[in-house]
Coordinates of C-alpha atoms and ligand atoms in Angstrom, one line a residue:
E534 CA -15.8 -14.1 -12.6
K535 CA -12.6 -13.2 -14.5
G536 CA -14.3 -12.9 -17.8
T537 CA -11.9 -12.3 -20.6
Y538 CA -8.9 -11.8 -18.2
P539 CA -6.3 -14.5 -18.1
H540 CA -6.0 -14.0 -14.3
Y541 CA -7.9 -12.5 -11.4
M542 CA -4.8 -10.5 -10.5
L543 CA -4.8 -8.6 -13.8
K544 CA -8.6 -8.0 -13.6
E545 CA -8.2 -6.7 -10.0
I546 CA -5.4 -4.4 -10.9
D547 CA -7.6 -2.9 -13.7
E548 CA -10.5 -2.5 -11.4
Q549 CA -8.6 0.0 -9.3
P550 CA -9.8 3.3 -11.0
L551 CA -13.3 2.1 -10.6
V552 CA -12.8 1.2 -7.0
M553 CA -11.5 4.7 -6.3
R554 CA -14.6 6.2 -7.8
K555 CA -16.8 3.8 -5.8
I556 CA -15.0 4.8 -2.6
I557 CA -15.5 8.5 -3.3
Q558 CA -19.2 7.9 -3.9
A559 CA -19.6 5.7 -0.8
Y560 CA -18.1 8.2 1.5
Q561 CA -19.8 11.4 0.0
D562 CA -22.9 13.0 1.5
I563 CA -25.7 14.5 -0.5
N564 CA -23.7 17.8 -0.7
G565 CA -20.7 16.1 -2.1
Q566 CA -18.8 16.4 1.2
L567 CA -16.7 13.4 2.4
T568 CA -18.3 11.9 5.5
I569 CA -17.8 9.0 7.9
D570 CA -19.9 7.7 10.8
S571 CA -19.7 10.5 13.5
D572 CA -18.9 7.8 16.2
I573 CA -15.8 7.1 14.3
T574 CA -14.8 10.7 14.0
A575 CA -15.5 11.2 17.7
A576 CA -13.3 8.2 18.6
M577 CA -10.5 9.6 16.4
K578 CA -10.8 13.0 18.1
D579 CA -10.8 11.4 21.4
A580 CA -7.7 9.4 20.9
D581 CA -4.2 10.7 21.9
R582 CA -2.6 8.0 19.8
V583 CA -3.7 5.6 17.0
Y584 CA -2.3 2.0 16.9
I585 CA -2.6 0.5 13.4
V586 CA -2.4 -3.3 13.5
A587 CA -2.2 -5.5 10.3
C588 CA -0.3 -8.1 8.3
G589 CA 1.4 -8.2 4.9
T590 CA 0.0 -5.8 2.4
S591 CA -2.5 -4.4 4.8
Y592 CA 0.5 -3.6 7.1
H593 CA 2.1 -1.8 4.1
A594 CA -1.1 0.2 3.7
G595 CA -1.0 1.0 7.4
L596 CA 2.5 2.6 7.0
V597 CA 1.1 5.0 4.4
G598 CA -2.0 5.5 6.6
K599 CA 0.3 6.6 9.5
Q600 CA 1.6 9.4 7.3
L601 CA -1.9 10.5 6.2
I602 CA -3.3 10.6 9.7
E603 CA -0.3 12.3 11.2
K604 CA 0.0 14.9 8.4
L605 CA -3.7 15.6 8.0
A606 CA -5.3 14.9 11.4
K607 CA -2.3 15.6 13.5
I608 CA -2.7 12.5 15.7
P609 CA 0.4 10.4 16.4
V610 CA 0.3 6.9 14.9
E611 CA 2.1 3.7 15.5
V612 CA 2.0 0.9 13.0
H613 CA 2.5 -2.7 14.1
V614 CA 2.7 -6.2 12.5
A615 CA -0.1 -8.1 14.2
S616 CA 1.9 -11.3 14.9
E617 CA 4.5 -9.3 16.9
F618 CA 2.0 -7.2 18.7
S619 CA 0.2 -10.2 20.3
Y620 CA 3.0 -11.1 22.7
N621 CA 5.1 -7.9 22.6
M622 CA 2.5 -5.1 23.3
P623 CA 4.1 -1.7 23.4
L624 CA 3.5 0.6 26.3
L625 CA 0.2 2.2 25.4
S626 CA -0.8 5.8 25.5
E627 CA -3.6 6.9 27.9
K628 CA -6.3 7.1 25.3
P629 CA -5.4 4.7 22.5
L630 CA -7.6 3.9 19.5
F631 CA -6.8 0.7 17.5
I632 CA -7.3 0.4 13.8
F633 CA -7.2 -3.1 12.3
I634 CA -6.7 -3.1 8.6
S635 CA -7.7 -6.4 6.9
Q636 CA -8.9 -7.2 3.4
S637 CA -10.6 -10.4 4.5
G638 CA -11.4 -9.5 8.1
E639 CA -10.5 -13.0 9.0
T640 CA -6.7 -12.9 9.6
A641 CA -6.0 -14.8 12.8
D642 CA -2.9 -12.8 13.8
S643 CA -4.9 -9.6 13.7
R644 CA -7.9 -11.1 15.4
S645 CA -5.9 -12.3 18.3
V646 CA -4.7 -8.7 18.9
L647 CA -8.3 -7.4 18.6
V648 CA -9.5 -9.9 21.3
N649 CA -6.7 -8.7 23.7
V650 CA -7.5 -5.1 23.0
K651 CA -11.2 -5.6 23.7
K652 CA -10.4 -7.4 26.9
L653 CA -8.4 -4.3 28.0
G654 CA -11.5 -2.2 27.2
Y655 CA -10.1 -0.2 24.3
K656 CA -12.0 0.9 21.3
A657 CA -11.3 -0.6 17.9
L658 CA -12.0 0.3 14.3
T659 CA -11.7 -2.3 11.5
I660 CA -11.1 -1.3 8.0
T661 CA -12.1 -4.3 5.8
N662 CA -13.4 -5.3 2.5
V663 CA -15.8 -7.9 3.9
P664 CA -19.0 -6.7 5.7
G665 CA -19.9 -9.1 8.6
S666 CA -16.3 -10.6 8.7
T667 CA -15.0 -11.6 12.2
L668 CA -12.8 -8.5 12.6
S669 CA -15.7 -6.3 11.6
R670 CA -18.1 -8.0 14.0
E671 CA -15.8 -7.9 16.9
A672 CA -14.6 -4.3 16.6
D673 CA -16.6 -1.2 17.8
Y674 CA -16.6 0.4 14.3
T675 CA -16.1 -0.6 10.7
L676 CA -15.1 1.3 7.6
L677 CA -15.7 -0.7 4.3
L678 CA -13.3 -0.8 1.4
H679 CA -15.9 -1.1 -1.4
A680 CA -13.3 -2.9 -3.5
G681 CA -15.5 -5.8 -4.5
P682 CA -14.3 -9.4 -4.0
E683 CA -10.5 -9.9 -4.3
I684 CA -9.9 -13.4 -5.4
A685 CA -6.1 -13.4 -6.4
V686 CA -3.9 -14.3 -3.5
A687 CA -1.7 -11.3 -4.2
S688 CA -3.6 -8.3 -2.9
T689 CA -3.8 -5.3 -5.3
K690 CA -7.1 -3.4 -5.3
A691 CA -7.5 -3.9 -1.5
Y692 CA -4.2 -2.1 -0.9
T693 CA -5.2 1.0 -2.9
A694 CA -8.7 0.9 -1.4
Q695 CA -7.2 0.8 2.1
I696 CA -5.0 3.8 1.4
A697 CA -8.0 5.7 -0.1
V698 CA -10.2 5.0 2.9
L699 CA -7.4 5.9 5.3
S700 CA -7.0 9.2 3.5
I701 CA -10.7 9.9 3.9
L702 CA -10.6 9.0 7.5
A703 CA -7.6 11.3 8.0
S704 CA -9.2 14.2 6.1
V705 CA -12.6 13.9 7.8
T706 CA -11.0 13.8 11.2
A707 CA -8.9 16.8 10.4
K708 CA -12.0 18.7 9.5
A709 CA -13.8 17.6 12.6
K710 CA -10.8 18.8 14.7
G711 CA -10.7 22.1 12.8
V712 CA -7.3 21.5 11.3
A713 CA -7.1 23.5 8.1
Q714 CA -6.5 21.6 4.8
D715 CA -5.3 23.2 1.6
F716 CA -6.7 20.6 -0.8
D717 CA -9.9 19.1 -1.9
L718 CA -9.6 15.3 -1.4
V719 CA -12.6 14.4 -3.6
H720 CA -11.0 16.2 -6.4
E721 CA -7.5 14.7 -5.7
L722 CA -8.9 11.1 -5.5
G723 CA -10.6 11.7 -8.8
I724 CA -7.2 12.7 -10.3
V725 CA -5.8 9.5 -8.8
A726 CA -8.5 7.4 -10.5
N727 CA -7.7 9.0 -13.9
A728 CA -4.0 8.5 -13.3
M729 CA -4.6 4.8 -12.5
E730 CA -6.4 4.5 -15.9
V731 CA -3.4 5.9 -17.7
L732 CA -1.2 3.3 -15.9
C733 CA -3.5 0.4 -16.7
D734 CA -3.3 1.5 -20.3
S735 CA 0.5 1.3 -20.2
K736 CA 0.7 -2.5 -19.7
E737 CA 2.9 -3.1 -22.8
E738 CA 5.6 -0.7 -21.6
I739 CA 5.5 -2.2 -18.1
E740 CA 5.6 -5.8 -19.4
Q741 CA 8.8 -4.8 -21.3
I742 CA 10.4 -3.6 -18.1
A743 CA 9.6 -6.9 -16.3
Y744 CA 10.9 -8.8 -19.3
E745 CA 14.2 -6.8 -19.4
Y746 CA 15.0 -6.7 -15.7
L747 CA 13.4 -9.8 -14.2
T748 CA 13.3 -12.7 -16.6
V749 CA 16.6 -14.3 -15.4
T750 CA 17.5 -12.6 -12.2
R751 CA 17.7 -14.3 -8.8
N752 CA 17.0 -11.2 -6.8
C753 CA 15.7 -7.6 -7.1
F754 CA 15.8 -4.6 -4.8
F755 CA 13.3 -1.7 -4.4
I756 CA 14.5 1.5 -3.0
G757 CA 12.7 4.8 -2.1
R758 CA 12.5 7.4 0.5
S759 CA 9.6 8.6 2.6
L760 CA 6.2 7.3 1.1
D761 CA 8.2 5.7 -1.8
N762 CA 10.0 3.5 0.8
Y763 CA 6.7 2.0 1.9
V764 CA 5.5 1.4 -1.6
G765 CA 8.9 -0.3 -2.3
L766 CA 8.2 -2.7 0.5
E767 CA 4.8 -3.5 -1.1
G768 CA 6.4 -3.9 -4.5
A769 CA 9.0 -6.3 -3.1
L770 CA 6.3 -8.4 -1.3
K771 CA 4.2 -8.6 -4.6
L772 CA 7.2 -9.7 -6.5
K773 CA 8.4 -12.4 -4.1
E774 CA 4.9 -13.7 -3.5
I775 CA 4.1 -14.5 -7.1
S776 CA 7.3 -14.7 -9.1
Y777 CA 9.5 -16.3 -6.3
I778 CA 12.3 -13.8 -7.1
Q779 CA 14.0 -12.8 -3.8
A780 CA 13.1 -9.2 -3.4
E781 CA 13.8 -6.6 -0.8
G782 CA 12.5 -3.1 -0.3
F783 CA 14.5 -0.7 1.8
A784 CA 14.9 3.0 2.5
G785 CA 17.3 4.7 0.1
G786 CA 19.4 6.1 2.9
E787 CA 19.9 2.7 4.5
L788 CA 21.7 1.3 1.5
K789 CA 25.2 2.3 2.7
H790 CA 24.5 0.7 6.1
G791 CA 24.7 -2.9 4.8
T792 CA 22.4 -3.8 1.9
I793 CA 24.7 -2.3 -0.7
A794 CA 27.0 -5.3 -0.2
L795 CA 24.4 -7.4 -2.1
I796 CA 24.6 -5.3 -5.3
E797 CA 26.5 -7.2 -8.0
E798 CA 26.9 -6.7 -11.7
G799 CA 23.4 -6.6 -13.3
T800 CA 21.4 -6.7 -10.0
P801 CA 18.0 -5.0 -10.8
V802 CA 17.2 -2.1 -8.5
I803 CA 13.8 -0.5 -8.9
A804 CA 14.0 3.0 -7.5
L805 CA 10.9 5.1 -6.8
A806 CA 11.3 8.9 -7.2
T807 CA 7.9 10.4 -6.7
Q808 CA 8.7 12.5 -3.6
K809 CA 9.9 16.1 -4.3
N810 CA 11.7 16.8 -1.1
V811 CA 13.9 13.7 -1.4
N812 CA 14.2 13.6 -5.2
L813 CA 17.9 14.4 -5.3
S814 CA 18.8 12.0 -2.4
I815 CA 17.1 9.1 -4.0
R816 CA 18.8 9.8 -7.3
G817 CA 22.1 9.9 -5.3
N818 CA 21.3 6.4 -4.1
V819 CA 20.7 5.2 -7.6
K820 CA 24.2 6.5 -8.5
E821 CA 25.7 4.6 -5.6
V822 CA 24.2 1.3 -6.8
T823 CA 24.9 1.9 -10.4
A824 CA 28.6 2.6 -9.6
R825 CA 28.6 -1.0 -8.1
G826 CA 27.1 -2.6 -11.3
A827 CA 23.4 -2.5 -10.5
N828 CA 20.9 -2.3 -13.4
P829 CA 18.7 0.6 -12.2
C830 CA 15.1 1.2 -13.2
I831 CA 13.9 4.6 -12.0
I832 CA 10.2 5.2 -11.8
S833 CA 9.5 8.8 -11.2
M834 CA 6.6 11.2 -11.4
K835 CA 5.7 13.8 -14.0
G836 CA 7.3 17.1 -12.9
L837 CA 10.3 15.3 -11.2
E838 CA 11.5 13.3 -14.2
T839 CA 14.9 13.2 -15.8
D840 CA 16.4 11.6 -18.9
E841 CA 17.6 8.6 -16.9
D842 CA 14.1 7.5 -15.9
R843 CA 12.6 4.3 -17.2
F844 CA 9.0 5.0 -16.4
I845 CA 7.1 8.2 -15.5
I846 CA 3.8 8.1 -13.6
P847 CA 1.2 10.9 -13.9
E848 CA 1.3 13.6 -11.3
V849 CA -1.0 13.3 -8.3
H850 CA -1.1 15.0 -4.8
E851 CA 2.1 14.4 -3.0
L852 CA 0.4 12.5 -0.2
L853 CA -1.5 10.2 -2.5
T854 CA 1.5 9.0 -4.7
P855 CA 1.4 5.5 -3.2
L856 CA -2.0 4.9 -4.8
I857 CA -0.5 5.2 -8.3
S858 CA 3.2 4.4 -7.9
V859 CA 2.2 0.9 -6.7
V860 CA 0.3 0.1 -9.9
P861 CA 3.5 -0.3 -12.1
L862 CA 5.0 -2.4 -9.4
Q863 CA 1.9 -4.7 -9.3
L864 CA 2.1 -5.0 -13.0
I865 CA 5.9 -5.7 -13.0
A866 CA 5.3 -8.5 -10.4
Y867 CA 2.4 -9.8 -12.6
Y868 CA 4.4 -9.9 -15.8
A869 CA 7.6 -11.3 -14.1
A870 CA 5.5 -14.1 -12.7
L871 CA 3.9 -14.7 -16.1
H872 CA 7.3 -14.8 -17.9
R873 CA 8.6 -17.2 -15.3
D874 CA 5.6 -19.5 -15.7
C875 CA 4.4 -19.1 -12.1
D876 CA 0.8 -19.6 -11.0
V877 CA -0.1 -16.0 -10.7
D878 CA -3.4 -16.2 -8.8
K879 CA -2.4 -19.2 -6.6
P880 CA 1.2 -18.9 -5.6
R881 CA 2.8 -21.9 -3.9
N882 CA 2.6 -22.1 0.0
L883 CA 0.1 -19.3 0.3
A884 CA -3.6 -19.0 1.1
K885 CA -5.8 -16.0 0.4
S886 CA -6.7 -15.5 4.0
V887 CA -4.5 -16.7 6.8
T888 CA -6.7 -18.1 9.5
V889 CA -4.0 -19.6 11.7
E890 CA -1.6 -17.8 14.0
Ligands
LIG1350 O1 -6.9 -10.2 4.7 P1 -5.8 -9.4 5.3 O2 -5.6 -8.1 4.7 O3 -5.8 -9.4 6.8 O4 -4.5 -10.2 4.8 C1 -3.2 -9.9 5.3 C2 -2.1 -10.5 4.5 O5 -2.2 -12.0 4.7 C3 -2.2 -10.3 3.0 O6 -2.2 -8.9 2.7 C4 -1.0 -10.9 2.3 O7 0.2 -10.3 2.7 C5 -1.2 -10.8 0.7 N1 -1.3 -12.1 0.2 C6 -0.2 -9.9 0.1 O8 -0.5 -9.9 -1.3

């Protein structure tokens, strides 16, 4: 039930700190160490390459998951959109492991790949919010999201839960492989939960941003580099899905290769600047669009902020920034849709789970 909330989406955004804490608890052993089923760790250790297959928001979580698994567990990862993978299967490695990410566990495009993969005799792990769902039953292994039911069509808490569970999978695999890690993930995820709470308490400020930048616009761009690029893709999907504003997310460095032609006087450009190693470059991209008339909105992170920034998120571990930088983008999409009188929880033409290919 949505209780006192006007929409499920807002309730589900607000539940994210709690979901983070539930995930930490669910994946901790009695000694407080993160743990997952040893069969899953063994399958990860055995794989020479991981293939992540998903759709929509779950695909965007997969892009972040690739970075986590490669950086922490040192296993190469490919991320694929399920509907493309079905008929255009890449040349597979010798010992692939497939990871299906699906909130509902019922997405037909993903299931069709799973069926093919099982026919070929490969192992598959499903990361889902729904125990007993089709993708969970048909895969060899399951990791649950523990996000609680997600009712709004626009996925919010499932996205952050997917990234948190992928970080645990990456970290536990790293440990099992003997790869040294210089941070304590339980502690860092706790910091993330607190940071999410701060963001959920900043609704008025974020609503103001949505009001200023998005009330009358036809389109909006999201730019970022590295992990921020992936979060930008998710921010754009959220915005188009519920506010019907044409939105596009792209890598900061790609701007000059075409998209910059679309920038006009007043075009809103939301730029994420939470990655230390590319902070100067993304700010350079903001200057490029501003010089062409764009209305820039820089969202940066504490420690990297400058006077030109519109919103500053609290500092978290550099690999976990997507967990919190997405929250203002979810709220921006929510308020933009609200101001434009859209049906936030049930956007036109969309269903919560897409059970046709
Ligand atoms: O249930 P799934 O995670 O498999 O769903 C995949 C997509 O259909 C889903 O993420 C969709 O993109 C959302 N409506 C985005 O908010």
